[in-house]
Tab-separated table of C-alpha atoms in Angstrom:
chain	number	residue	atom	x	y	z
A	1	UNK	CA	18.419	-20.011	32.063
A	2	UNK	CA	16.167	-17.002	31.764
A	3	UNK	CA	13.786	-18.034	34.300
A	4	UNK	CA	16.578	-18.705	36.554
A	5	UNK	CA	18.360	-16.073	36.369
A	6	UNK	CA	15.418	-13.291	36.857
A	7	UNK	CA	11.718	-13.631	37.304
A	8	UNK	CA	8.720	-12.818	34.506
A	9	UNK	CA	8.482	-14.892	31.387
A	10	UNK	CA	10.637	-16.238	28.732
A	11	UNK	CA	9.361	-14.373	26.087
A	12	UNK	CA	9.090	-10.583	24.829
A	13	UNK	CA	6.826	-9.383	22.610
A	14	UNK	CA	7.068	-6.099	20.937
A	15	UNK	CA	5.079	-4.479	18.698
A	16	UNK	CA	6.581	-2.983	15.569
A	17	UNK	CA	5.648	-1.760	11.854
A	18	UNK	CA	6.010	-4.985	9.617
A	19	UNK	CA	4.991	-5.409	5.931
A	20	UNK	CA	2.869	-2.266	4.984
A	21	UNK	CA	3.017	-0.465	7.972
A	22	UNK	CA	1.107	-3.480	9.738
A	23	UNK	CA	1.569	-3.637	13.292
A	24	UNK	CA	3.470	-7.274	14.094
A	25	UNK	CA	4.407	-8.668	17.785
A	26	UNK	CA	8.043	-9.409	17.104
A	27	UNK	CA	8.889	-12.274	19.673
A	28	UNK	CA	11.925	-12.573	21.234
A	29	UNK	CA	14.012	-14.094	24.678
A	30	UNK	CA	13.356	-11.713	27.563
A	31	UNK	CA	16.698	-10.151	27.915
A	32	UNK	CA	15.660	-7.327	30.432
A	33	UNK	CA	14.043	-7.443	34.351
A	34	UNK	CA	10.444	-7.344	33.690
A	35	UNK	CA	10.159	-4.272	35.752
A	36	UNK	CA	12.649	-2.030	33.829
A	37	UNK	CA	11.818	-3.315	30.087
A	38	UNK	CA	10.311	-0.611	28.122
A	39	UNK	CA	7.469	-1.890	25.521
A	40	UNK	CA	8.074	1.042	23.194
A	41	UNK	CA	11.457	1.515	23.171
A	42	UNK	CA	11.273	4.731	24.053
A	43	UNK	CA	14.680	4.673	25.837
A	44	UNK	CA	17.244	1.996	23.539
A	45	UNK	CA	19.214	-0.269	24.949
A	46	UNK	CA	22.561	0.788	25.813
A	47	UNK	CA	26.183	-0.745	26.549
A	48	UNK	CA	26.213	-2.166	29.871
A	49	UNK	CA	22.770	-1.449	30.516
A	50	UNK	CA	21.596	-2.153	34.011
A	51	UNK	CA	18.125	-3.446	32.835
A	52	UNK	CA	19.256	-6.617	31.424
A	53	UNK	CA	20.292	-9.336	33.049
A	54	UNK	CA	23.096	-11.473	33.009
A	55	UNK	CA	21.682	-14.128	30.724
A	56	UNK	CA	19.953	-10.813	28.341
A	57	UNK	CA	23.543	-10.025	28.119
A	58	UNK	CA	24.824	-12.962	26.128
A	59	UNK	CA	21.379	-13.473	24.421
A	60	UNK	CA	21.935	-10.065	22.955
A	61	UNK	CA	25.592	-10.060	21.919
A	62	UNK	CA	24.754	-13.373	20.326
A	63	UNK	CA	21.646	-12.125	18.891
A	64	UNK	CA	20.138	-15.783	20.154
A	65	UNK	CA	17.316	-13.292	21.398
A	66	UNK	CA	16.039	-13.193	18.165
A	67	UNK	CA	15.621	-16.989	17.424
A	68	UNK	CA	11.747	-16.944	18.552
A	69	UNK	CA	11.158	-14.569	15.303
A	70	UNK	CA	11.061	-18.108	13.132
A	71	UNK	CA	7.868	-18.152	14.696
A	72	UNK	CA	7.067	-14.973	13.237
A	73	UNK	CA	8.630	-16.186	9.485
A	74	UNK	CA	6.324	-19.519	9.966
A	75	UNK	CA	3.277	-17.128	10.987
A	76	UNK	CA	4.032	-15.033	7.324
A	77	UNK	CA	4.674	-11.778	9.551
A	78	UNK	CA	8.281	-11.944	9.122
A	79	UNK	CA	10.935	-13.054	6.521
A	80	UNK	CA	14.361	-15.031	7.033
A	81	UNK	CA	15.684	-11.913	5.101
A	82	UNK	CA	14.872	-7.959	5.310
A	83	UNK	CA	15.148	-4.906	6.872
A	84	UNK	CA	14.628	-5.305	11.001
A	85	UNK	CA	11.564	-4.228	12.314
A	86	UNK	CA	12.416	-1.097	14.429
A	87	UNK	CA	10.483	-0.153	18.126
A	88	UNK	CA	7.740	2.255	17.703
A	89	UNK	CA	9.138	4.968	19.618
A	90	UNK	CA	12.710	4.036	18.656
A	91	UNK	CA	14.478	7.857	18.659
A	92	UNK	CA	17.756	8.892	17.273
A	93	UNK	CA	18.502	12.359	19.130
A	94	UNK	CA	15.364	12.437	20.486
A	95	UNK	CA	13.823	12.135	16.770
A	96	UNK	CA	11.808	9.637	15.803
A	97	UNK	CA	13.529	7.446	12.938
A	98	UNK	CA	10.281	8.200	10.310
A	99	UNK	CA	11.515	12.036	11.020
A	100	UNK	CA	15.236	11.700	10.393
A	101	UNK	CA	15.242	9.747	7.417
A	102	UNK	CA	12.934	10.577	4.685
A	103	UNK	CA	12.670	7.903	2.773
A	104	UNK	CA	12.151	5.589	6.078
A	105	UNK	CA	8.735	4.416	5.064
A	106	UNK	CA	10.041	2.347	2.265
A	107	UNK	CA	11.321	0.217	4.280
A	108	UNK	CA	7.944	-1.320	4.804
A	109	UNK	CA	7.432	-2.263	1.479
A	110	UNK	CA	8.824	-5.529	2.489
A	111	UNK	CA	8.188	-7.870	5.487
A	112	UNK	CA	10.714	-7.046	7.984
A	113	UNK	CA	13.705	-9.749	8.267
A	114	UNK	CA	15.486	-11.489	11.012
A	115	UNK	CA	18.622	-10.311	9.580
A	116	UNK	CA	19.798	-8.073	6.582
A	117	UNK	CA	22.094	-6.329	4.766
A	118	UNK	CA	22.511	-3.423	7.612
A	119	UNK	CA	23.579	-5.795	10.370
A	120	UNK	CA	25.970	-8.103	7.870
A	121	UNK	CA	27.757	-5.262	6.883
A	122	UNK	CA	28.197	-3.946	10.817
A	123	UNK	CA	25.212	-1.829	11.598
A	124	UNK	CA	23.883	-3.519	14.298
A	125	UNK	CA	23.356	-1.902	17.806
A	126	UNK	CA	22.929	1.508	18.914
A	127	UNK	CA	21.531	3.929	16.401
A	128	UNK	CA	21.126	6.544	18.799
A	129	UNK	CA	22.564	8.989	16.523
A	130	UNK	CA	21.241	10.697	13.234
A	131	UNK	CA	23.684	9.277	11.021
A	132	UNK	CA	23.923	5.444	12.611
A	133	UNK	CA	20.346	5.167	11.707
A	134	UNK	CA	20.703	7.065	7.972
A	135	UNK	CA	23.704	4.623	7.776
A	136	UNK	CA	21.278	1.516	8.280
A	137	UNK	CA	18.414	3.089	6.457
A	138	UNK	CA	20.605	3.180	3.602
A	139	UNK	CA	21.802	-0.156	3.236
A	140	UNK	CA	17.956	-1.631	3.753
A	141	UNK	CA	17.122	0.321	0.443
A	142	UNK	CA	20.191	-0.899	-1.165
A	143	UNK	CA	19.226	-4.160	-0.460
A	144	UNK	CA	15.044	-3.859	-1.258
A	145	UNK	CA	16.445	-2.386	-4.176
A	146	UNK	CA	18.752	-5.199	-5.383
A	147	UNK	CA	17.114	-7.920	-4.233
A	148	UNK	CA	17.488	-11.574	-5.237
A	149	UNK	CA	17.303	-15.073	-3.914
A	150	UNK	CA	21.598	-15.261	-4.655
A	151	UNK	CA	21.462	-11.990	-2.286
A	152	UNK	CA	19.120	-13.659	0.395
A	153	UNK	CA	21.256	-16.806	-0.087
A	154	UNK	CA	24.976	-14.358	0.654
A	155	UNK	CA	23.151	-12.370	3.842
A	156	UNK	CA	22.183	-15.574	5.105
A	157	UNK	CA	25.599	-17.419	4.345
A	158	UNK	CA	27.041	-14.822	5.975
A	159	UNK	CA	25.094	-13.898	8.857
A	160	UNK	CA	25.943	-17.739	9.836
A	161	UNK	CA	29.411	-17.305	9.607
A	162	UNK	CA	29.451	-14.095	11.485
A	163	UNK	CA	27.750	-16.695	14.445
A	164	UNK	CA	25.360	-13.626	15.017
A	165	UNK	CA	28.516	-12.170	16.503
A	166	UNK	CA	29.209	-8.189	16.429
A	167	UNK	CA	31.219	-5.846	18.414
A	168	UNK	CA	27.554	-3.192	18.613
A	169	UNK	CA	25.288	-5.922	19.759
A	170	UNK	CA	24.442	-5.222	23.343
């Protein structure tokens, strides 16, 4: 379907800081034209967006874009559960997320997750602004700072009922 419905590959890869601050290439479903994707994220993807195509668009709000990061769990890069590995030059107000929230970085003391606390509990999406990214900063630390294999076992149990589904996911 992705192939059909605009040309390039299937695939995206994207570099972004995993485990330690170790540069990973996150795969995922091309969701975007090839000649408007941005490999840096310098410019986040937006509702109704005109770079993605039709087929990006219901990858996305499904979040079936993300289904090639198993791949990255299987290679050790990635885990089923943890933060989400932000886009290098992902901004909020023009800031770089390292500069808005101080205690960013710890975030990297565990591999980055397919899914995780943030996006169960609704912050998933946009985090153009100061406080949507402070708001999903703090709920990774909550949860590298509680974790346990029950908690794993609840995001998971509950990202699958949530279908990958959310009203931000664009």
């Amino acid at each position: 379907a992705i192939k059909i419905d605009s040309r390039g590959p299937v695939f995206f890869k994207q570099n972004r800081y995993g485990f330690n601050n170790q540069l990973i290439g996150v795969l995922k479903f091309r969701t975007m034209y090839v000649e408007t994707q941005d490999d840096n994220a310098s410019k986040l993807v937006t509702k109704n967006d005109p770079r993605v195509t039709r087929v990006g668009a219901f990858l996305r709000r499904s979040s079936l874009d993300e289904l090639p990061q198993f791949i990255n769990v299987l290679r050790g890069e990635m885990s089923i559960v943890g933060p989400r590995p932000h886009a290098l030059q992902a901004s909020a107000e023009g800031r770089l997320y390292e500069d808005v929230v101080s205690d960013y970085a710890k975030r990297h003391k565990v591999k980055p997750g397919i899914t995780g606390w943030a996006q169960v509990n609704g912050w998933r999406g946009e985090t153009d602004t100061e406080d949507k990214i402070k708001g999903r900063v703090e709920r990774d630390l909550y949860y590298i700072e509680n974790w346990s294999v029950f908690f794993d076992l609840e995001i998971i149990l509950r990202t699958v009922i949530s279908g990958f589904r959310h009203q931000n996911a664009y």
